[in-house]
Amino acid sequence: MPLSPEEPQIHESAQGPRATPASGRTAPTPRPVPGPRPAAPPRPGRPGPARPMPPAQRTPRDAAAKPGPAAPAAPGPAASGAPASVPQIQLIPASAEGALDAAEEAVDLLLDSGRAPGEVLVISTGDPHPWAAHELSFGEASYWAQHDAGDDVFYADAAALDRAKSRPVVVVALNGGEETAVAALPTALTRAGTLLIVCGDPQRINSMLGAGV
């Protein structure tokens, strides 16, 4: 059955200070001035002078910093580590070129909603995520050791799904590779304990889910 795409949104607002009249004088109230926006944290694997911070040091951002409902979240963690028989499926509309960015935004929202980084696995069907490409440059042993530690969000190529372990939340970015995507979705569903998020073209996703999941 086709699923309706959902695209979480975050509303941010800030307002500068209001003027206080000096003693004995009436000062006009200035127009609101937008406050400073926090700088976006660097995504893992982006070019820099040194190797990125180890995954274990990545922590969720304060959910209270953003008003409104936090977005894709599963109905609570899986009990005793046992995956649910039928994970919830959520679709996030995105082009192939924007699927990785949509997946990254979904990860940020999951962390804001209280998910631990080690509960999230991100799969790409086309080009690998920059973090995965960077970490693989240090060797597969180091790369998969971070996966086995389970301390942080882990990014993997769809071809490596057979080696990836189950996590409560799996995010799939359909950023290319039609045949790979069709084969990856059923496996990703088995790796998701409570929630599977798929970022891509909704019609294409529904077609693949209807055919293979």
Coordinates of N, CA and C in Angstrom, one line a residue:
M1 N 0.9 -1.2 0.0 CA 0.0 0.0 0.0 C 0.9 1.2 0.0
P2 N 0.7 2.2 -0.9 CA 1.6 3.4 -1.0 C 1.5 4.2 0.3
L3 N 2.6 4.7 0.7 CA 2.7 5.5 1.9 C 2.9 6.9 1.6
S4 N 2.3 7.7 2.4 CA 2.3 9.2 2.2 C 3.7 9.7 2.7
P5 N 4.4 10.5 1.8 CA 5.7 11.0 2.3 C 5.5 12.0 3.4
E6 N 6.4 12.0 4.3 CA 6.4 12.9 5.4 C 7.7 13.6 5.4
E7 N 7.7 14.9 5.6 CA 9.0 15.7 5.6 C 9.0 16.5 6.9
P8 N 9.8 16.1 7.9 CA 9.8 16.8 9.1 C 10.3 18.2 8.9
Q9 N 9.9 19.2 9.7 CA 10.3 20.5 9.6 C 10.7 21.0 11.0
I10 N 11.6 21.9 11.0 CA 12.0 22.6 12.2 C 11.8 24.1 12.1
H11 N 11.2 24.7 13.0 CA 11.0 26.2 13.0 C 11.9 26.8 14.0
E12 N 12.8 27.7 13.6 CA 13.6 28.4 14.5 C 13.3 29.9 14.5
S13 N 13.3 30.5 15.6 CA 13.1 31.9 15.7 C 13.9 32.5 16.8
A14 N 14.3 33.7 16.6 CA 15.1 34.4 17.7 C 14.8 35.9 17.6
Q15 N 14.9 36.6 18.6 CA 14.6 38.0 18.6 C 15.6 38.7 19.5
G16 N 16.1 39.8 19.0 CA 17.1 40.6 19.8 C 16.5 41.3 21.0
P17 N 17.4 41.9 21.8 CA 16.9 42.6 23.0 C 16.0 43.8 22.7
R18 N 15.2 44.1 23.6 CA 14.3 45.3 23.5 C 15.0 46.5 24.3
A19 N 14.9 47.7 23.7 CA 15.5 48.8 24.3 C 14.9 49.2 25.7
T20 N 15.7 49.7 26.6 CA 15.2 50.1 27.9 C 15.3 51.6 28.0
P21 N 14.2 52.4 28.2 CA 14.3 53.8 28.2 C 15.2 54.3 29.3
A22 N 16.0 55.4 29.0 CA 16.9 56.0 30.0 C 16.0 56.7 31.0
S23 N 16.6 57.0 32.2 CA 15.8 57.7 33.2 C 15.4 59.0 32.8
G24 N 14.1 59.3 32.9 CA 13.6 60.6 32.6 C 13.4 60.9 31.1
R25 N 13.7 59.8 30.2 CA 13.5 60.0 28.8 C 12.8 58.9 28.2
T26 N 12.1 59.1 27.1 CA 11.4 58.0 26.5 C 12.1 57.6 25.2
A27 N 12.6 56.4 25.2 CA 13.3 55.9 24.0 C 12.4 55.1 23.1
P28 N 12.5 55.2 21.8 CA 11.7 54.4 20.9 C 12.1 53.0 21.0
T29 N 11.2 52.1 20.8 CA 11.5 50.7 20.8 C 12.0 50.3 19.4
P30 N 13.3 49.7 19.3 CA 13.8 49.4 18.0 C 13.1 48.2 17.4
R31 N 13.3 48.1 16.1 CA 12.7 47.0 15.4 C 13.4 45.7 15.8
P32 N 12.7 44.6 15.8 CA 13.4 43.3 16.3 C 14.5 43.0 15.4
V33 N 15.6 42.5 16.0 CA 16.8 42.2 15.3 C 17.0 40.7 15.4
P34 N 17.1 39.9 14.4 CA 17.3 38.5 14.5 C 18.6 38.2 15.3
G35 N 18.5 37.3 16.2 CA 19.6 36.8 17.0 C 20.6 36.0 16.2
P36 N 21.7 35.7 16.7 CA 22.7 34.9 15.9 C 22.2 33.5 15.8
R37 N 22.4 32.9 14.6 CA 22.1 31.5 14.4 C 23.3 30.6 14.7
P38 N 23.1 29.5 15.4 CA 24.2 28.6 15.7 C 24.9 28.1 14.5
A39 N 26.2 28.0 14.5 CA 26.9 27.4 13.4 C 26.6 26.0 13.2
A40 N 26.4 25.5 12.0 CA 26.1 24.1 11.8 C 27.3 23.3 12.1
P41 N 27.2 22.1 12.8 CA 28.3 21.3 13.1 C 28.9 20.6 11.9
P42 N 30.2 20.5 11.8 CA 30.7 19.8 10.6 C 30.3 18.4 10.5
R43 N 29.9 17.9 9.3 CA 29.6 16.5 9.1 C 30.8 15.7 9.1
P44 N 30.7 14.5 9.6 CA 31.9 13.6 9.6 C 32.4 13.4 8.2
G45 N 33.7 13.3 8.1 CA 34.3 13.0 6.8 C 34.6 14.1 5.9
R46 N 34.2 15.4 6.3 CA 34.5 16.5 5.5 C 36.0 16.8 5.5
P47 N 36.5 17.4 4.4 CA 38.0 17.7 4.4 C 38.4 18.6 5.5
G48 N 39.6 18.3 6.1 CA 40.1 19.1 7.1 C 41.6 18.7 7.3
P49 N 42.3 19.5 8.2 CA 43.7 19.2 8.4 C 44.0 18.0 9.1
A50 N 43.0 17.4 9.9 CA 43.3 16.3 10.7 C 42.2 15.3 10.6
R51 N 42.4 14.1 11.1 CA 41.3 13.0 11.0 C 40.2 13.5 11.9
P52 N 38.9 13.2 11.5 CA 37.7 13.7 12.2 C 37.7 13.1 13.6
M53 N 37.0 13.7 14.5 CA 36.8 13.3 15.9 C 36.2 11.9 15.9
P54 N 36.8 11.0 16.8 CA 36.2 9.6 16.8 C 34.7 9.6 17.0
P55 N 34.0 8.7 16.4 CA 32.6 8.6 16.6 C 32.1 8.6 18.0
A56 N 32.8 8.0 18.9 CA 32.3 7.9 20.3 C 32.1 9.3 20.9
Q57 N 32.7 10.4 20.4 CA 32.6 11.7 21.0 C 31.5 12.5 20.4
R58 N 30.7 11.9 19.4 CA 29.6 12.6 18.9 C 28.4 12.5 19.8
T59 N 27.8 13.5 20.2 CA 26.6 13.5 21.1 C 25.4 14.2 20.5
P60 N 24.2 13.8 20.9 CA 23.0 14.4 20.4 C 23.0 15.9 20.9
R61 N 22.4 16.7 20.0 CA 22.3 18.1 20.4 C 21.1 18.3 21.3
D62 N 21.1 19.4 22.0 CA 20.0 19.6 23.0 C 18.7 19.8 22.3
A63 N 17.7 18.9 22.5 CA 16.4 18.9 21.8 C 15.6 20.2 22.2
A64 N 15.9 20.7 23.4 CA 15.2 21.9 23.9 C 15.5 23.1 23.1
A65 N 16.6 23.1 22.3 CA 17.0 24.2 21.5 C 16.1 24.5 20.4
K66 N 15.3 23.5 20.0 CA 14.4 23.7 18.8 C 13.0 23.5 19.3
P67 N 12.1 24.4 19.1 CA 10.7 24.2 19.5 C 10.0 23.3 18.5
G68 N 8.8 22.9 18.9 CA 8.0 22.1 18.0 C 8.3 20.7 18.1
P69 N 7.5 19.8 17.4 CA 7.7 18.4 17.5 C 9.0 18.0 16.8
A70 N 9.8 17.1 17.5 CA 11.0 16.6 16.9 C 10.6 15.5 15.9
A71 N 11.3 15.2 15.0 CA 10.8 14.5 13.9 C 11.2 13.0 13.9
P72 N 11.5 12.4 12.8 CA 11.1 11.0 12.7 C 11.6 10.2 14.0
A73 N 10.7 9.7 14.7 CA 11.0 9.0 15.9 C 10.2 7.7 16.0
A74 N 10.8 6.7 16.5 CA 10.0 5.4 16.6 C 9.3 5.4 17.9
P75 N 8.3 4.6 18.0 CA 7.5 4.5 19.2 C 8.2 3.8 20.4
G76 N 9.4 4.4 20.7 CA 10.2 3.9 21.9 C 11.2 2.9 21.4
P77 N 12.3 2.7 22.2 CA 13.3 1.7 21.9 C 12.8 0.3 22.0
A78 N 13.5 -0.5 21.2 CA 13.1 -2.0 21.2 C 13.4 -2.6 22.6
A79 N 12.5 -3.3 23.1 CA 12.6 -4.0 24.4 C 13.6 -5.1 24.3
S80 N 14.6 -5.1 25.3 CA 15.6 -6.1 25.5 C 16.4 -6.3 24.2
G81 N 16.5 -5.3 23.4 CA 17.3 -5.4 22.2 C 16.6 -6.2 21.1
A82 N 15.4 -6.7 21.3 CA 14.8 -7.5 20.3 C 14.0 -6.6 19.2
P83 N 14.3 -6.8 17.9 CA 13.7 -6.0 16.9 C 12.2 -6.3 16.8
A84 N 11.4 -5.3 16.5 CA 10.0 -5.5 16.2 C 9.8 -6.3 15.0
S85 N 8.7 -7.0 14.9 CA 8.5 -7.9 13.8 C 8.3 -7.1 12.5
V86 N 7.6 -6.0 12.7 CA 7.3 -5.1 11.5 C 7.7 -3.7 11.8
P87 N 8.9 -3.2 11.4 CA 9.3 -1.9 11.7 C 8.4 -0.9 11.0
Q88 N 8.3 0.3 11.6 CA 7.6 1.4 11.0 C 8.4 1.9 9.8
I89 N 7.7 2.3 8.7 CA 8.4 2.8 7.5 C 8.0 4.2 7.3
Q90 N 9.0 5.1 7.1 CA 8.7 6.5 6.9 C 9.5 6.9 5.6
L91 N 8.8 7.7 4.7 CA 9.4 8.1 3.5 C 9.7 9.6 3.6
I92 N 10.8 10.0 3.1 CA 11.2 11.4 3.0 C 11.5 11.8 1.6
P93 N 10.7 12.6 0.9 CA 10.9 12.9 -0.5 C 12.2 13.6 -0.7
A94 N 13.0 13.1 -1.7 CA 14.3 13.7 -2.0 C 14.7 13.2 -3.4
S95 N 15.4 14.1 -4.1 CA 16.0 13.7 -5.4 C 17.2 12.8 -5.1
A96 N 17.7 12.1 -6.2 CA 18.9 11.3 -6.0 C 20.0 12.1 -5.5
E97 N 20.1 13.3 -6.1 CA 21.2 14.2 -5.7 C 21.1 14.7 -4.3
G98 N 19.9 14.8 -3.8 CA 19.7 15.3 -2.4 C 19.4 14.3 -1.4
A99 N 19.5 13.0 -1.7 CA 19.1 12.0 -0.8 C 20.0 11.9 0.4
L100 N 21.3 12.0 0.2 CA 22.3 12.0 1.3 C 22.1 13.1 2.3
D101 N 21.8 14.3 1.7 CA 21.5 15.5 2.6 C 20.2 15.2 3.4
A102 N 19.2 14.7 2.8 CA 18.0 14.4 3.5 C 18.2 13.3 4.6
A103 N 19.0 12.4 4.3 CA 19.3 11.3 5.3 C 20.1 12.0 6.5
E104 N 21.0 12.9 6.2 CA 21.8 13.5 7.2 C 20.8 14.4 8.1
E105 N 19.9 15.1 7.5 CA 18.9 15.8 8.2 C 18.0 14.9 9.1
A106 N 17.7 13.8 8.6 CA 16.9 12.8 9.4 C 17.7 12.3 10.6
V107 N 19.0 12.1 10.4 CA 19.8 11.7 11.5 C 19.9 12.8 12.6
D108 N 20.0 14.0 12.2 CA 20.1 15.1 13.1 C 18.8 15.2 14.0
L109 N 17.6 15.0 13.3 CA 16.3 15.0 13.9 C 16.1 13.9 14.9
L110 N 16.7 12.7 14.5 CA 16.6 11.5 15.4 C 17.4 11.8 16.6
L111 N 18.6 12.4 16.5 CA 19.4 12.6 17.7 C 18.7 13.7 18.6
D112 N 18.1 14.7 17.9 CA 17.4 15.7 18.7 C 16.2 15.1 19.5
S113 N 15.6 14.1 18.9 CA 14.4 13.5 19.5 C 14.8 12.6 20.7
G114 N 16.1 12.3 20.9 CA 16.6 11.5 22.0 C 17.2 10.2 21.6
R115 N 17.3 9.9 20.3 CA 17.9 8.7 19.9 C 19.4 8.7 20.2
A116 N 20.0 7.6 20.6 CA 21.4 7.5 20.8 C 22.1 7.4 19.5
P117 N 23.3 8.0 19.2 CA 23.9 7.8 17.9 C 24.1 6.4 17.5
G118 N 24.5 5.5 18.5 CA 24.7 4.1 18.2 C 23.5 3.3 17.8
E119 N 22.3 4.0 17.8 CA 21.1 3.3 17.4 C 20.8 3.4 15.9
V120 N 21.6 4.2 15.2 CA 21.3 4.6 13.9 C 22.3 4.1 12.9
L121 N 21.8 3.5 11.8 CA 22.6 3.0 10.7 C 22.1 3.7 9.4
V122 N 23.0 4.3 8.6 CA 22.7 5.0 7.4 C 23.3 4.2 6.2
I123 N 22.4 3.9 5.3 CA 22.8 3.2 4.1 C 22.7 4.0 2.8
S124 N 23.7 4.0 2.0 CA 23.6 4.7 0.7 C 23.6 3.7 -0.4
T125 N 22.8 3.9 -1.5 CA 22.7 3.0 -2.6 C 23.6 3.4 -3.8
G126 N 24.1 4.7 -3.8 CA 25.0 5.2 -4.8 C 26.3 5.5 -4.3
D127 N 26.8 6.7 -4.4 CA 28.1 7.1 -3.9 C 28.0 7.0 -2.4
P128 N 29.2 6.6 -1.8 CA 29.2 6.4 -0.3 C 29.1 7.8 0.4
H129 N 28.7 7.8 1.6 CA 28.7 9.0 2.4 C 30.2 9.4 2.6
P130 N 30.4 10.7 2.6 CA 31.8 11.2 2.8 C 32.5 10.6 4.0
W131 N 31.8 10.4 5.1 CA 32.4 9.9 6.3 C 32.9 8.4 6.1
A132 N 32.0 7.6 5.4 CA 32.4 6.3 5.1 C 33.6 6.2 4.2
A133 N 33.6 7.0 3.2 CA 34.8 7.1 2.2 C 36.0 7.5 3.0
H134 N 35.9 8.4 3.9 CA 37.1 8.9 4.6 C 37.7 7.8 5.5
E135 N 36.7 7.2 6.3 CA 37.2 6.2 7.3 C 37.7 4.9 6.6
L136 N 37.2 4.6 5.4 CA 37.7 3.4 4.7 C 39.1 3.7 4.2
S137 N 39.5 4.9 4.1 CA 40.9 5.2 3.6 C 41.9 4.8 4.6
F138 N 41.5 4.6 5.9 CA 42.4 4.1 6.9 C 42.4 2.6 7.1
G139 N 41.6 1.9 6.2 CA 41.5 0.5 6.2 C 40.2 0.0 6.7
E140 N 39.8 -1.2 6.2 CA 38.5 -1.8 6.5 C 38.5 -2.2 8.0
A141 N 39.6 -2.7 8.5 CA 39.6 -3.1 9.9 C 39.2 -2.0 10.9
S142 N 39.8 -0.9 10.7 CA 39.5 0.3 11.5 C 38.0 0.7 11.3
Y143 N 37.6 0.7 10.1 CA 36.2 1.1 9.7 C 35.2 0.2 10.4
W144 N 35.3 -1.1 10.2 CA 34.4 -2.0 10.8 C 34.5 -2.1 12.3
A145 N 35.6 -1.8 12.9 CA 35.7 -1.8 14.3 C 34.8 -0.7 14.9
Q146 N 34.7 0.4 14.2 CA 33.8 1.5 14.7 C 32.3 1.0 14.6
H147 N 32.0 0.2 13.5 CA 30.7 -0.4 13.4 C 30.4 -1.3 14.6
D148 N 31.4 -2.2 14.9 CA 31.1 -3.2 16.0 C 31.1 -2.5 17.3
A149 N 31.8 -1.4 17.5 CA 31.7 -0.7 18.8 C 30.3 -0.1 19.1
G150 N 29.6 0.3 18.0 CA 28.2 0.7 18.2 C 28.1 2.0 19.0
D151 N 29.1 2.9 18.9 CA 29.1 4.1 19.7 C 28.5 5.3 19.0
D152 N 28.4 5.2 17.7 CA 28.0 6.4 16.9 C 27.2 6.0 15.7
V153 N 26.6 6.9 15.0 CA 25.9 6.7 13.8 C 27.0 6.0 12.8
F154 N 26.5 5.0 12.1 CA 27.5 4.3 11.2 C 26.9 4.4 9.8
Y155 N 27.8 4.8 8.8 CA 27.5 5.0 7.4 C 28.1 3.9 6.6
A156 N 27.3 3.2 5.8 CA 27.8 2.1 5.0 C 27.1 2.1 3.6
D157 N 27.8 1.4 2.7 CA 27.3 1.3 1.4 C 26.3 0.1 1.4
A158 N 25.3 0.2 0.5 CA 24.3 -0.9 0.4 C 25.0 -2.2 0.2
A159 N 26.1 -2.3 -0.5 CA 26.7 -3.5 -0.8 C 27.3 -4.2 0.4
A160 N 27.4 -3.4 1.5 CA 28.0 -4.0 2.8 C 26.9 -4.3 3.8
L161 N 25.6 -4.3 3.3 CA 24.5 -4.5 4.2 C 24.5 -5.9 4.9
D162 N 25.1 -6.9 4.1 CA 25.1 -8.3 4.7 C 26.0 -8.3 5.9
R163 N 27.0 -7.4 6.0 CA 27.9 -7.4 7.1 C 27.4 -6.5 8.2
A164 N 26.6 -5.6 7.9 CA 26.1 -4.6 8.9 C 25.1 -5.3 9.9
K165 N 25.2 -5.0 11.2 CA 24.3 -5.6 12.2 C 23.1 -4.7 12.3
S166 N 22.1 -5.3 12.9 CA 20.8 -4.6 13.1 C 20.9 -3.5 14.1
R167 N 20.2 -2.4 13.8 CA 20.1 -1.3 14.7 C 18.6 -0.9 14.8
P168 N 18.2 -0.2 15.9 CA 16.8 0.2 16.0 C 16.3 1.0 14.8
V169 N 17.2 1.9 14.3 CA 16.8 2.8 13.2 C 17.7 2.6 12.0
V170 N 17.2 2.4 10.8 CA 18.0 2.4 9.6 C 17.5 3.4 8.7
V171 N 18.4 4.3 8.2 CA 18.1 5.3 7.2 C 18.7 5.0 5.9
V172 N 17.9 4.9 4.8 CA 18.4 4.5 3.5 C 18.3 5.8 2.6
A173 N 19.4 6.1 2.0 CA 19.5 7.2 1.0 C 19.6 6.7 -0.4
L174 N 18.5 6.8 -1.2 CA 18.5 6.3 -2.5 C 19.1 7.4 -3.4
N175 N 20.5 7.4 -3.4 CA 21.2 8.4 -4.2 C 21.9 7.8 -5.4
G176 N 21.2 6.7 -6.0 CA 21.7 6.1 -7.2 C 21.6 4.6 -7.1
G177 N 22.0 4.0 -8.2 CA 22.1 2.5 -8.2 C 20.7 1.9 -8.1
E178 N 20.0 1.9 -9.2 CA 18.6 1.3 -9.2 C 18.6 -0.1 -8.8
E179 N 19.4 -1.0 -9.4 CA 19.4 -2.4 -9.0 C 19.8 -2.6 -7.6
T180 N 20.8 -1.8 -7.2 CA 21.3 -1.9 -5.8 C 20.2 -1.5 -4.8
A181 N 19.5 -0.5 -5.2 CA 18.4 0.0 -4.3 C 17.3 -1.0 -4.1
V182 N 16.9 -1.6 -5.2 CA 15.8 -2.6 -5.2 C 16.3 -3.8 -4.3
A183 N 17.5 -4.2 -4.4 CA 18.0 -5.3 -3.5 C 18.2 -4.9 -2.1
A184 N 18.6 -3.6 -1.9 CA 18.9 -3.2 -0.5 C 17.7 -3.0 0.4
L185 N 16.6 -2.5 -0.2 CA 15.5 -2.2 0.7 C 15.0 -3.4 1.5
P186 N 14.8 -4.5 0.9 CA 14.3 -5.7 1.8 C 15.3 -6.0 2.9
T187 N 16.6 -5.9 2.6 CA 17.6 -6.2 3.6 C 17.6 -5.2 4.7
A188 N 17.5 -3.9 4.2 CA 17.5 -2.8 5.2 C 16.3 -3.0 6.2
L189 N 15.2 -3.4 5.6 CA 14.0 -3.6 6.5 C 14.3 -4.7 7.6
T190 N 15.0 -5.7 7.2 CA 15.4 -6.7 8.2 C 16.4 -6.2 9.2
R191 N 17.1 -5.2 8.9 CA 18.1 -4.6 9.8 C 17.5 -3.6 10.8
A192 N 16.3 -3.1 10.4 CA 15.7 -2.0 11.2 C 14.9 -2.7 12.4
G193 N 15.2 -2.3 13.6 CA 14.5 -2.8 14.7 C 13.1 -2.2 14.9
T194 N 13.0 -0.9 14.8 CA 11.7 -0.3 15.0 C 11.3 0.7 13.9
L195 N 12.3 1.3 13.2 CA 12.0 2.3 12.2 C 12.9 2.2 11.0
L196 N 12.3 2.3 9.8 CA 13.1 2.4 8.6 C 12.7 3.7 7.9
I197 N 13.7 4.5 7.6 CA 13.4 5.8 6.9 C 14.1 5.7 5.6
V198 N 13.3 6.0 4.5 CA 13.9 5.9 3.2 C 13.8 7.3 2.5
C199 N 14.9 7.8 2.1 CA 15.0 9.2 1.5 C 15.1 9.0 0.0
G200 N 14.2 9.5 -0.8 CA 14.2 9.3 -2.3 C 12.9 9.7 -2.9
D201 N 12.7 9.3 -4.1 CA 11.5 9.6 -4.8 C 10.4 8.7 -4.3
P202 N 9.3 9.3 -3.8 CA 8.2 8.5 -3.2 C 7.6 7.4 -4.1
Q203 N 7.4 7.8 -5.4 CA 6.8 6.8 -6.4 C 7.8 5.6 -6.6
R204 N 9.0 6.0 -6.6 CA 10.0 4.9 -6.8 C 10.1 4.0 -5.6
I205 N 10.1 4.7 -4.4 CA 10.1 3.9 -3.2 C 8.9 3.0 -3.0
N206 N 7.7 3.5 -3.3 CA 6.5 2.7 -3.2 C 6.6 1.5 -4.2
S207 N 7.1 1.8 -5.3 CA 7.2 0.7 -6.3 C 8.1 -0.4 -5.8
M208 N 9.3 0.0 -5.3 CA 10.2 -1.0 -4.8 C 9.7 -1.7 -3.6
L209 N 9.0 -1.0 -2.7 CA 8.5 -1.6 -1.5 C 7.4 -2.6 -1.8
G210 N 6.5 -2.2 -2.8 CA 5.5 -3.1 -3.2 C 6.0 -4.4 -3.9
A211 N 7.1 -4.2 -4.6 CA 7.7 -5.4 -5.4 C 8.5 -6.3 -4.5
G212 N 9.2 -5.7 -3.6 CA 10.2 -6.5 -2.9 C 10.1 -6.6 -1.4
V213 N 9.3 -5.8 -0.8 CA 9.2 -5.8 0.7 C 7.9 -6.3 1.2

